[in-house]
Coordinates of N, CA and C and ligand atoms in Angstrom, one line a residue:
M1 N 24.5 181.9 -78.2 CA 25.9 181.6 -78.2 C 26.7 182.8 -77.8
S2 N 27.8 182.5 -77.0 CA 28.7 183.6 -76.6 C 29.4 184.2 -77.9
E3 N 30.0 185.3 -77.7 CA 30.7 186.0 -78.8 C 31.7 185.0 -79.5
P4 N 31.7 184.9 -80.8 CA 32.7 184.0 -81.4 C 34.1 184.5 -81.3
L5 N 35.1 183.6 -81.3 CA 36.5 184.0 -81.2 C 36.9 184.7 -82.4
V6 N 36.5 184.2 -83.6 CA 36.8 184.8 -84.9 C 35.5 185.1 -85.6
A7 N 35.3 186.3 -86.1 CA 34.2 186.7 -86.9 C 34.6 187.4 -88.2
V8 N 34.3 186.8 -89.3 CA 34.7 187.4 -90.6 C 33.4 187.7 -91.3
E9 N 33.3 188.9 -91.8 CA 32.1 189.4 -92.4 C 32.4 190.1 -93.8
G10 N 31.9 189.5 -94.8 CA 31.9 190.2 -96.1 C 33.3 190.5 -96.6
L11 N 34.2 189.6 -96.4 CA 35.6 189.9 -96.7 C 35.9 189.8 -98.3
R12 N 36.5 190.8 -98.8 CA 36.8 190.8 -100.2 C 38.2 191.3 -100.4
R13 N 39.0 190.6 -101.3 CA 40.4 190.9 -101.5 C 40.6 190.8 -103.0
V14 N 41.0 191.9 -103.6 CA 41.3 191.9 -105.0 C 42.8 192.2 -105.2
Y15 N 43.5 191.4 -105.9 CA 44.9 191.7 -106.2 C 45.0 192.4 -107.6
R16 N 45.7 193.5 -107.6 CA 45.9 194.2 -108.8 C 47.3 194.2 -109.3
S17 N 47.6 193.7 -110.5 CA 49.0 193.9 -111.0 C 48.8 194.5 -112.4
G18 N 49.1 195.8 -112.5 CA 48.9 196.5 -113.8 C 47.4 196.5 -114.1
P19 N 47.0 196.2 -115.3 CA 45.5 196.3 -115.6 C 44.8 195.1 -115.2
K20 N 45.5 194.0 -114.8 CA 44.9 192.7 -114.4 C 44.4 192.8 -113.0
E21 N 43.2 192.2 -112.8 CA 42.6 192.1 -111.4 C 42.3 190.6 -111.1
V22 N 42.7 190.2 -109.9 CA 42.4 188.8 -109.5 C 41.5 189.0 -108.2
V23 N 40.3 188.5 -108.3 CA 39.4 188.6 -107.1 C 39.7 187.3 -106.3
A24 N 40.5 187.4 -105.2 CA 40.9 186.3 -104.5 C 39.9 185.8 -103.5
L25 N 39.1 186.8 -102.9 CA 38.1 186.5 -102.0 C 36.8 187.3 -102.3
R26 N 35.7 186.6 -102.3 CA 34.4 187.3 -102.7 C 33.5 187.2 -101.5
E27 N 33.4 188.3 -100.8 CA 32.4 188.4 -99.7 C 32.3 187.2 -98.8
V28 N 33.5 186.9 -98.3 CA 33.6 185.7 -97.4 C 33.2 186.0 -96.0
S29 N 32.3 185.2 -95.4 CA 31.8 185.3 -94.0 C 31.8 184.0 -93.3
F30 N 32.3 184.0 -92.1 CA 32.2 182.8 -91.2 C 32.5 183.2 -89.8
Q31 N 32.2 182.3 -88.9 CA 32.6 182.5 -87.5 C 33.3 181.2 -87.0
A32 N 34.2 181.4 -86.0 CA 34.8 180.2 -85.3 C 34.6 180.4 -83.8
G33 N 34.2 179.4 -83.2 CA 34.0 179.5 -81.7 C 35.2 179.2 -80.9
R34 N 35.2 179.4 -79.6 CA 36.3 179.1 -78.8 C 36.6 177.6 -78.8
G35 N 37.9 177.2 -79.0 CA 38.2 175.8 -78.9 C 37.8 175.0 -80.1
E36 N 37.4 175.7 -81.2 CA 37.0 175.0 -82.4 C 38.1 174.8 -83.3
L37 N 38.2 173.6 -84.0 CA 39.2 173.4 -85.0 C 38.5 173.4 -86.4
V38 N 38.7 174.5 -87.1 CA 38.0 174.7 -88.4 C 39.0 174.4 -89.5
A39 N 38.7 173.5 -90.4 CA 39.6 173.3 -91.6 C 39.0 174.1 -92.7
I40 N 39.9 174.7 -93.5 CA 39.6 175.4 -94.7 C 40.2 174.7 -95.9
R41 N 39.3 174.1 -96.7 CA 39.9 173.3 -97.8 C 39.6 174.0 -99.1
G42 N 40.3 173.6 -100.1 CA 40.2 174.2 -101.4 C 41.4 174.0 -102.2
R43 N 41.3 173.9 -103.5 CA 42.5 173.6 -104.2 C 43.4 174.8 -104.3
S44 N 44.6 174.6 -104.8 CA 45.6 175.6 -104.9 C 45.0 176.8 -105.7
G45 N 45.2 178.0 -105.2 CA 44.6 179.2 -105.8 C 43.2 179.6 -105.5
S46 N 42.6 178.8 -104.5 CA 41.2 179.1 -104.2 C 41.1 180.2 -103.2
G47 N 42.2 180.7 -102.6 CA 42.1 181.8 -101.7 C 42.4 181.5 -100.2
K48 N 42.9 180.3 -99.9 CA 43.1 179.9 -98.5 C 44.1 180.9 -97.8
T49 N 45.3 181.0 -98.5 CA 46.3 181.9 -97.9 C 45.8 183.3 -97.7
T50 N 45.2 183.8 -98.7 CA 44.6 185.2 -98.7 C 43.7 185.3 -97.5
L51 N 42.9 184.4 -97.3 CA 41.9 184.4 -96.1 C 42.6 184.4 -94.8
L52 N 43.6 183.4 -94.7 CA 44.3 183.3 -93.4 C 45.1 184.6 -93.1
N53 N 45.7 185.1 -94.1 CA 46.5 186.3 -93.9 C 45.7 187.5 -93.5
L54 N 44.5 187.6 -94.0 CA 43.6 188.7 -93.6 C 43.1 188.5 -92.1
V55 N 42.8 187.2 -91.8 CA 42.3 187.0 -90.4 C 43.5 187.3 -89.4
G56 N 44.7 187.0 -89.8 CA 45.9 187.1 -88.9 C 46.5 188.5 -89.0
G57 N 45.8 189.4 -89.7 CA 46.3 190.8 -89.7 C 47.6 191.0 -90.5
L58 N 47.9 190.0 -91.4 CA 49.1 190.2 -92.2 C 48.9 190.9 -93.5
D59 N 47.6 191.2 -93.8 CA 47.2 191.8 -95.0 C 45.9 192.5 -94.8
R60 N 45.5 193.5 -95.6 CA 44.3 194.2 -95.4 C 43.3 194.0 -96.5
P61 N 42.0 193.8 -96.2 CA 41.0 193.5 -97.3 C 40.6 194.8 -98.1
D62 N 39.9 194.6 -99.2 CA 39.3 195.7 -99.9 C 38.0 196.0 -99.4
A63 N 37.3 195.1 -98.8 CA 36.0 195.3 -98.1 C 35.9 194.2 -97.0
G64 N 35.0 194.5 -96.1 CA 34.7 193.5 -95.0 C 35.5 193.7 -93.8
R65 N 35.2 192.8 -92.8 CA 35.7 193.0 -91.4 C 36.1 191.7 -90.8
V66 N 37.2 191.8 -90.0 CA 37.6 190.6 -89.3 C 37.7 191.0 -87.8
T67 N 37.1 190.2 -86.9 CA 37.2 190.4 -85.5 C 37.8 189.2 -84.8
V68 N 38.8 189.4 -84.0 CA 39.4 188.3 -83.3 C 39.4 188.7 -81.8
T69 N 38.8 187.8 -81.0 CA 38.6 188.1 -79.5 C 38.1 189.5 -79.3
G70 N 37.1 189.9 -80.1 CA 36.5 191.2 -80.0 C 37.3 192.4 -80.5
R71 N 38.5 192.1 -81.0 CA 39.3 193.2 -81.5 C 39.1 193.3 -83.0
E72 N 38.8 194.4 -83.6 CA 38.6 194.5 -85.0 C 39.9 194.7 -85.7
V73 N 40.4 193.5 -86.2 CA 41.7 193.4 -86.8 C 41.8 194.4 -88.0
T74 N 40.7 194.5 -88.8 CA 40.8 195.2 -90.0 C 40.8 196.7 -89.8
S75 N 40.7 197.2 -88.5 CA 40.8 198.6 -88.3 C 42.0 198.9 -87.4
L76 N 42.8 197.9 -87.0 CA 43.9 198.2 -86.2 C 45.1 198.9 -86.9
A77 N 45.7 199.8 -86.2 CA 46.9 200.4 -86.8 C 48.1 199.5 -86.6
E78 N 49.3 199.8 -87.1 CA 50.4 198.9 -87.2 C 50.8 198.4 -85.8
D79 N 50.8 199.2 -84.8 CA 51.2 198.8 -83.4 C 50.2 197.8 -82.8
G80 N 48.9 198.0 -83.1 CA 47.9 197.1 -82.7 C 48.0 195.7 -83.4
L81 N 48.4 195.8 -84.7 CA 48.6 194.5 -85.4 C 49.8 193.8 -84.8
L82 N 50.8 194.5 -84.5 CA 52.0 193.9 -83.9 C 51.7 193.1 -82.7
S83 N 50.9 193.7 -81.8 CA 50.6 193.1 -80.5 C 49.6 191.9 -80.8
L84 N 48.7 192.1 -81.7 CA 47.8 191.0 -82.1 C 48.6 189.8 -82.5
R85 N 49.6 190.0 -83.4 CA 50.3 188.9 -84.0 C 51.3 188.3 -83.0
R86 N 51.7 189.1 -82.0 CA 52.6 188.6 -81.0 C 51.9 187.9 -79.8
D87 N 50.8 188.4 -79.4 CA 50.1 188.0 -78.2 C 48.9 187.1 -78.3
V88 N 48.2 187.3 -79.4 CA 46.8 186.7 -79.6 C 46.8 185.6 -80.6
I89 N 47.7 185.7 -81.6 CA 47.6 184.7 -82.7 C 49.0 183.9 -82.8
G90 N 48.9 182.6 -83.0 CA 50.1 181.9 -83.3 C 50.0 181.4 -84.7
F91 N 51.1 181.5 -85.4 CA 51.2 181.2 -86.8 C 52.0 179.9 -87.1
V92 N 51.5 179.0 -88.0 CA 52.3 177.9 -88.4 C 52.2 177.9 -90.0
F93 N 53.3 177.8 -90.6 CA 53.4 177.8 -92.1 C 53.9 176.5 -92.6
Q94 N 53.6 176.3 -93.9 CA 54.0 175.1 -94.6 C 55.5 174.9 -94.6
S95 N 56.2 176.0 -94.7 CA 57.7 175.9 -94.8 C 58.4 176.1 -93.4
F96 N 57.6 176.0 -92.3 CA 58.1 176.0 -90.9 C 58.6 177.3 -90.4
G97 N 59.4 178.0 -91.2 CA 59.8 179.4 -90.8 C 60.7 179.5 -89.6
L98 N 61.5 178.4 -89.4 CA 62.4 178.5 -88.3 C 63.7 179.3 -88.6
I99 N 64.4 179.8 -87.6 CA 65.6 180.5 -87.8 C 66.7 179.5 -87.8
P100 N 67.5 179.3 -88.9 CA 68.4 178.2 -89.1 C 69.5 178.2 -88.0
V101 N 70.0 179.3 -87.6 CA 71.2 179.3 -86.7 C 70.8 179.1 -85.2
L102 N 69.5 179.1 -84.9 CA 69.0 178.9 -83.6 C 68.6 177.4 -83.3
S103 N 68.8 177.0 -82.1 CA 68.4 175.6 -81.7 C 66.9 175.6 -81.6
A104 N 66.4 174.3 -81.5 CA 64.9 174.2 -81.3 C 64.4 175.0 -80.2
A105 N 65.1 174.9 -79.0 CA 64.7 175.7 -77.8 C 64.7 177.2 -78.1
E106 N 65.8 177.6 -78.7 CA 65.9 179.1 -79.0 C 64.8 179.6 -79.9
N107 N 64.5 178.7 -81.0 CA 63.4 179.1 -81.9 C 62.1 179.2 -81.1
V108 N 61.8 178.3 -80.2 CA 60.6 178.3 -79.5 C 60.5 179.6 -78.6
G109 N 61.7 180.0 -78.1 CA 61.8 181.1 -77.2 C 61.7 182.5 -77.8
V110 N 61.8 182.6 -79.2 CA 61.8 183.9 -79.8 C 60.6 184.7 -79.5
P111 N 59.4 184.2 -79.6 CA 58.2 185.1 -79.4 C 58.2 185.6 -77.9
M112 N 58.8 184.8 -77.0 CA 58.8 185.2 -75.6 C 59.8 186.3 -75.4
R113 N 60.9 186.2 -76.1 CA 61.9 187.3 -76.1 C 61.3 188.6 -76.6
L114 N 60.5 188.5 -77.7 CA 59.9 189.7 -78.2 C 58.9 190.3 -77.2
A115 N 58.2 189.4 -76.4 CA 57.3 189.8 -75.5 C 57.9 190.2 -74.1
R116 N 59.2 190.1 -74.1 CA 60.0 190.4 -72.9 C 59.6 189.5 -71.7
T117 N 59.4 188.3 -71.9 CA 59.1 187.3 -70.8 C 60.4 187.1 -70.0
P118 N 60.3 187.2 -68.7 CA 61.5 187.0 -67.9 C 62.2 185.7 -68.2
V119 N 63.5 185.6 -68.1 CA 64.3 184.5 -68.6 C 63.9 183.2 -68.0
A120 N 63.7 183.2 -66.6 CA 63.4 181.9 -66.0 C 62.1 181.3 -66.4
E121 N 61.1 182.2 -66.5 CA 59.8 181.8 -67.0 C 59.8 181.3 -68.5
R122 N 60.6 182.0 -69.3 CA 60.8 181.7 -70.7 C 61.4 180.3 -70.8
E123 N 62.5 180.0 -70.1 CA 63.1 178.7 -70.2 C 62.2 177.6 -69.7
E124 N 61.5 177.9 -68.7 CA 60.5 176.9 -68.2 C 59.5 176.5 -69.2
R125 N 58.9 177.6 -69.8 CA 57.9 177.4 -70.8 C 58.4 176.7 -72.1
V126 N 59.6 177.1 -72.5 CA 60.2 176.4 -73.6 C 60.4 174.9 -73.4
R127 N 60.8 174.5 -72.2 CA 60.9 173.1 -71.8 C 59.6 172.4 -71.9
M128 N 58.6 173.1 -71.3 CA 57.2 172.5 -71.3 C 56.7 172.4 -72.7
L129 N 56.9 173.4 -73.6 CA 56.4 173.3 -74.9 C 57.0 172.2 -75.8
L130 N 58.4 172.1 -75.6 CA 59.1 171.1 -76.4 C 58.6 169.7 -75.9
A131 N 58.3 169.5 -74.6 CA 57.8 168.3 -74.2 C 56.4 168.0 -74.7
L132 N 55.6 169.1 -74.8 CA 54.2 169.0 -75.3 C 54.2 168.4 -76.7
V133 N 55.2 168.9 -77.5 CA 55.2 168.4 -78.9 C 56.1 167.2 -79.2
G134 N 56.6 166.6 -78.1 CA 57.4 165.4 -78.2 C 58.8 165.6 -78.5
L135 N 59.4 166.7 -78.2 CA 60.8 167.0 -78.6 C 61.7 167.3 -77.4
A136 N 61.3 166.8 -76.3 CA 62.1 167.2 -75.1 C 63.6 166.8 -75.3
D137 N 63.9 165.8 -76.0 CA 65.2 165.3 -76.2 C 66.0 166.0 -77.4
H138 N 65.3 166.9 -78.0 CA 65.9 167.5 -79.2 C 66.1 169.0 -79.1
A139 N 66.1 169.5 -77.8 CA 66.1 171.0 -77.5 C 67.3 171.7 -78.2
N140 N 68.4 171.0 -78.2 CA 69.6 171.8 -78.6 C 70.0 171.6 -80.1
Q141 N 69.1 170.8 -80.8 CA 69.4 170.6 -82.3 C 68.9 171.8 -83.1
R142 N 69.6 172.1 -84.1 CA 69.2 173.2 -85.1 C 68.3 172.6 -86.1
P143 N 67.5 173.4 -86.8 CA 66.5 172.9 -87.7 C 67.1 171.9 -88.7
Y144 N 68.3 172.1 -89.2 CA 68.9 171.2 -90.3 C 69.2 169.9 -89.7
E145 N 69.2 169.8 -88.3 CA 69.5 168.5 -87.7 C 68.2 167.8 -87.3
L146 N 67.1 168.3 -87.8 CA 65.8 167.7 -87.5 C 65.1 167.3 -88.7
S147 N 64.2 166.3 -88.6 CA 63.4 165.9 -89.8 C 62.3 167.0 -90.0
G148 N 61.6 166.9 -91.2 CA 60.5 167.8 -91.5 C 59.4 167.8 -90.5
G149 N 59.0 166.6 -90.0 CA 58.0 166.5 -89.0 C 58.4 167.2 -87.7
Q150 N 59.7 166.9 -87.3 CA 60.2 167.5 -86.1 C 60.3 169.1 -86.2
R151 N 60.7 169.5 -87.4 CA 60.7 171.0 -87.6 C 59.4 171.6 -87.4
Q152 N 58.3 170.9 -88.0 CA 57.0 171.5 -87.8 C 56.6 171.4 -86.4
R153 N 57.0 170.4 -85.6 CA 56.7 170.4 -84.2 C 57.3 171.6 -83.5
V154 N 58.6 171.9 -83.8 CA 59.2 173.1 -83.2 C 58.4 174.3 -83.5
A155 N 57.9 174.4 -84.8 CA 57.2 175.6 -85.2 C 55.8 175.7 -84.5
I156 N 55.2 174.5 -84.2 CA 54.0 174.5 -83.5 C 54.2 174.9 -82.0
A157 N 55.3 174.4 -81.4 CA 55.6 174.8 -80.1 C 55.8 176.3 -80.0
R158 N 56.6 176.8 -81.0 CA 56.8 178.3 -81.0 C 55.5 179.1 -81.2
S159 N 54.6 178.5 -82.0 CA 53.3 179.3 -82.2 C 52.5 179.4 -80.9
L160 N 52.7 178.5 -80.0 CA 52.0 178.5 -78.7 C 52.7 179.3 -77.6
A161 N 53.9 179.8 -77.9 CA 54.7 180.4 -76.8 C 54.0 181.4 -76.0
N162 N 53.4 182.3 -76.6 CA 52.7 183.4 -75.9 C 51.3 183.1 -75.5
R163 N 50.9 181.9 -75.4 CA 49.6 181.5 -75.1 C 48.5 182.2 -76.0
P164 N 48.6 181.9 -77.3 CA 47.6 182.6 -78.2 C 46.2 182.0 -78.0
R165 N 45.3 182.8 -78.4 CA 43.9 182.4 -78.4 C 43.5 181.7 -79.7
L166 N 44.3 182.1 -80.7 CA 44.0 181.6 -82.1 C 45.2 181.1 -82.7
L167 N 45.1 179.9 -83.3 CA 46.2 179.3 -84.1 C 45.8 179.3 -85.6
I168 N 46.7 179.9 -86.4 CA 46.5 179.9 -87.8 C 47.5 179.1 -88.5
A169 N 47.1 178.1 -89.2 CA 48.1 177.1 -89.8 C 47.8 177.0 -91.3
D170 N 48.7 177.5 -92.1 CA 48.5 177.5 -93.6 C 49.2 176.3 -94.2
E171 N 48.5 175.3 -94.5 CA 49.0 174.0 -95.1 C 50.2 173.5 -94.3
P172 N 49.9 173.3 -93.0 CA 51.0 172.9 -92.1 C 51.7 171.5 -92.4
T173 N 50.9 170.7 -93.2 CA 51.5 169.4 -93.6 C 51.9 169.3 -95.1
G174 N 51.9 170.5 -95.7 CA 52.1 170.5 -97.2 C 53.5 170.0 -97.6
Q175 N 54.5 170.1 -96.7 CA 55.8 169.7 -97.1 C 56.2 168.3 -96.5
L176 N 55.2 167.7 -95.9 CA 55.5 166.4 -95.2 C 54.9 165.2 -95.9
D177 N 55.5 164.1 -95.7 CA 54.8 162.9 -96.3 C 53.5 162.6 -95.5
S178 N 52.7 161.8 -96.1 CA 51.3 161.7 -95.6 C 51.2 161.2 -94.2
Q179 N 52.1 160.3 -93.8 CA 52.1 159.7 -92.4 C 52.5 160.8 -91.4
T180 N 53.6 161.5 -91.8 CA 54.1 162.5 -90.9 C 53.0 163.7 -90.8
G181 N 52.4 163.9 -92.0 CA 51.4 165.0 -92.0 C 50.2 164.6 -91.1
R182 N 49.9 163.4 -91.1 CA 48.7 163.0 -90.2 C 49.1 163.1 -88.8
Q183 N 50.4 162.8 -88.4 CA 50.8 163.0 -87.0 C 50.8 164.4 -86.6
I184 N 51.2 165.3 -87.5 CA 51.2 166.7 -87.2 C 49.7 167.2 -87.0
M185 N 48.9 166.8 -87.9 CA 47.5 167.2 -87.8 C 46.9 166.6 -86.4
Q186 N 47.3 165.4 -86.1 CA 46.8 164.9 -84.8 C 47.3 165.7 -83.6
L187 N 48.5 166.1 -83.8 CA 49.1 167.0 -82.7 C 48.3 168.3 -82.6
I188 N 48.0 168.9 -83.7 CA 47.3 170.1 -83.7 C 45.9 169.8 -83.0
R189 N 45.3 168.7 -83.4 CA 44.0 168.4 -82.9 C 44.1 168.2 -81.3
A190 N 45.1 167.6 -80.8 CA 45.3 167.4 -79.4 C 45.6 168.7 -78.7
L191 N 46.3 169.6 -79.3 CA 46.7 170.8 -78.7 C 45.5 171.8 -78.6
V192 N 44.7 171.7 -79.6 CA 43.4 172.5 -79.6 C 42.6 172.2 -78.4
R193 N 42.6 170.9 -78.1 CA 41.8 170.4 -76.9 C 42.5 170.8 -75.6
S194 N 43.8 170.5 -75.5 CA 44.5 170.7 -74.2 C 44.8 172.1 -73.9
E195 N 45.0 173.0 -74.9 CA 45.3 174.4 -74.7 C 44.1 175.3 -74.8
G196 N 43.0 174.7 -75.3 CA 41.8 175.5 -75.5 C 41.8 176.6 -76.5
V197 N 42.8 176.5 -77.5 CA 42.9 177.5 -78.5 C 41.9 177.2 -79.6
T198 N 41.6 178.2 -80.4 CA 40.8 178.0 -81.6 C 41.8 177.8 -82.8
A199 N 41.5 177.0 -83.7 CA 42.5 176.8 -84.8 C 41.8 176.9 -86.2
L200 N 42.4 177.7 -87.1 CA 42.0 177.7 -88.5 C 43.1 177.1 -89.3
V201 N 42.8 176.0 -90.0 CA 43.9 175.2 -90.7 C 43.5 175.1 -92.1
A202 N 44.3 175.6 -93.0 CA 44.1 175.5 -94.4 C 44.8 174.2 -94.9
T203 N 44.1 173.4 -95.6 CA 44.8 172.2 -96.2 C 44.0 171.7 -97.4
H204 N 44.7 171.1 -98.3 CA 43.9 170.4 -99.4 C 44.1 168.9 -99.3
D205 N 44.5 168.5 -98.1 CA 44.7 167.0 -97.9 C 43.4 166.4 -97.3
P206 N 42.7 165.6 -98.1 CA 41.4 165.1 -97.6 C 41.5 164.2 -96.4
G207 N 42.6 163.5 -96.3 CA 42.8 162.7 -95.1 C 42.9 163.4 -93.8
L208 N 43.2 164.7 -93.8 CA 43.4 165.4 -92.6 C 42.1 166.1 -92.2
I209 N 41.3 166.3 -93.1 CA 40.0 167.0 -92.9 C 39.2 166.4 -91.8
T210 N 39.3 165.0 -91.7 CA 38.4 164.3 -90.8 C 38.6 164.7 -89.4
L211 N 39.8 165.3 -89.1 CA 40.0 165.6 -87.7 C 39.4 166.9 -87.2
A212 N 38.9 167.7 -88.2 CA 38.3 169.0 -87.9 C 36.9 168.9 -87.3
D213 N 36.6 169.9 -86.5 CA 35.2 170.0 -86.0 C 34.3 170.5 -87.1
R214 N 34.8 171.3 -88.0 CA 34.0 171.8 -89.0 C 34.9 172.1 -90.3
V215 N 34.3 171.9 -91.4 CA 35.1 172.1 -92.7 C 34.4 173.2 -93.5
L216 N 35.2 174.1 -94.0 CA 34.7 175.1 -94.9 C 35.4 174.9 -96.2
E217 N 34.8 175.2 -97.3 CA 35.4 175.0 -98.6 C 35.5 176.3 -99.4
L218 N 36.7 176.6 -99.9 CA 36.8 177.8 -100.8 C 36.9 177.3 -102.2
R219 N 36.1 178.0 -103.0 CA 36.2 177.7 -104.5 C 36.2 179.1 -105.2
D220 N 37.4 179.3 -105.8 CA 37.5 180.6 -106.5 C 37.1 181.8 -105.7
G221 N 37.5 181.8 -104.4 CA 37.3 182.9 -103.5 C 35.9 182.9 -102.9
V222 N 35.1 181.9 -103.1 CA 33.8 181.8 -102.5 C 33.8 180.7 -101.4
L223 N 33.3 181.1 -100.2 CA 33.4 180.1 -99.1 C 32.0 179.5 -98.9
R224 N 32.0 178.2 -98.7 CA 30.7 177.6 -98.3 C 31.1 176.4 -97.4
P225 N 30.1 176.0 -96.6 CA 30.3 174.8 -95.7 C 30.6 173.6 -96.6
A226 N 31.5 172.8 -96.3 CA 31.8 171.6 -97.1 C 30.9 170.4 -96.6
D227 N 30.7 169.5 -97.5 CA 29.9 168.3 -97.1 C 30.6 167.6 -95.9
A228 N 29.9 166.9 -95.1 CA 30.4 166.3 -93.9 C 31.5 165.3 -94.4
P229 N 32.7 165.3 -93.7 CA 33.8 164.5 -94.2 C 33.4 163.0 -93.9
A230 N 33.9 162.1 -94.7 CA 33.6 160.7 -94.5 C 34.6 160.3 -93.4
P231 N 34.1 159.3 -92.5 CA 35.0 158.9 -91.5 C 36.3 158.2 -92.0
A232 N 37.4 158.4 -91.3 CA 38.6 157.9 -91.8 C 38.7 156.3 -91.8
Ligands
LIG301 P1 45.6 179.3 -102.0 O1 46.3 179.6 -100.7 O2 44.3 178.6 -101.8 O3 46.5 178.5 -102.9 P2 45.9 182.1 -102.6 O4 45.2 182.8 -101.5 O5 47.4 182.0 -102.4 O6 45.3 180.7 -102.7 O7 45.6 182.8 -104.0 C1 44.3 183.1 -104.4 C2 44.3 183.8 -105.7 O8 45.0 185.0 -105.6 C3 45.1 183.0 -106.8 O9 44.5 183.2 -108.0 C4 46.5 183.7 -106.7 O10 47.1 183.6 -108.0 C5 46.1 185.1 -106.4 N1 47.2 185.8 -105.7 C6 47.7 185.5 -104.4 N2 48.6 186.3 -104.0 C7 48.7 187.3 -105.0 C8 49.5 188.4 -105.1 N3 50.3 188.9 -104.2 N4 49.4 189.1 -106.3 C9 48.5 188.8 -107.3 N5 47.7 187.7 -107.2 C10 47.8 186.9 -106.1
LIG302 MG1 48.1 178.9 -100.0

């Protein structure tokens, strides 16, 4: 097998507040291949967010190693992490994380501004991305003028702005009703195919798990392969 896009080895994360210690991840290891959609399931508090934050370079582990496209995330300095998060990884969060005063198009353009993409190219790609997520006709609306599902579509378009190799989505359907959630998950499924990105998606929604290529389960910080999902 060629080198995996994501390799996680012996990851451990302990939160300390005063004398109390919470072991959020215990020696977690897994790999994800190019173009693979991996679901990480587990109930609230099982360590999903902690794991995704470590893979995305938003946090540092107490032990273990994360490699993304051959770069060792866990040993990068701050500038290396910045470029990793800007150029290599796209993030999607439960709460969308859009900038309220910007239009849908402007929100999608933000990562390209940060990457100093030339204006004409940026505008063209924003149009393409909004069309890709089905929002071509909503480019000028602000987040409060959009439904929850539409907001998450904007966030997904934004996450793809700089052509990431890896999409990290932390409970992307957590604030959506189940039907809208399913549409968002189907969109992610389709984009993983069409854009060739690898995706790690945390969810505790059993209905969404069936769309994944592979399912991993976290229980109290311990990761194991989940049983094969039942067909929908
Ligand atoms: P999930 O995303 O699956 O709900 P988390 O990764 O958020 O799980 O949390 C895993 C465990 O770590 C939980 O017991 C949680 O309370 C604890 N935890 C998460 N973040 C912190 C923090 N910043 N400080 C202390 N404990 C934390
Ligand atoms: Mg979480």
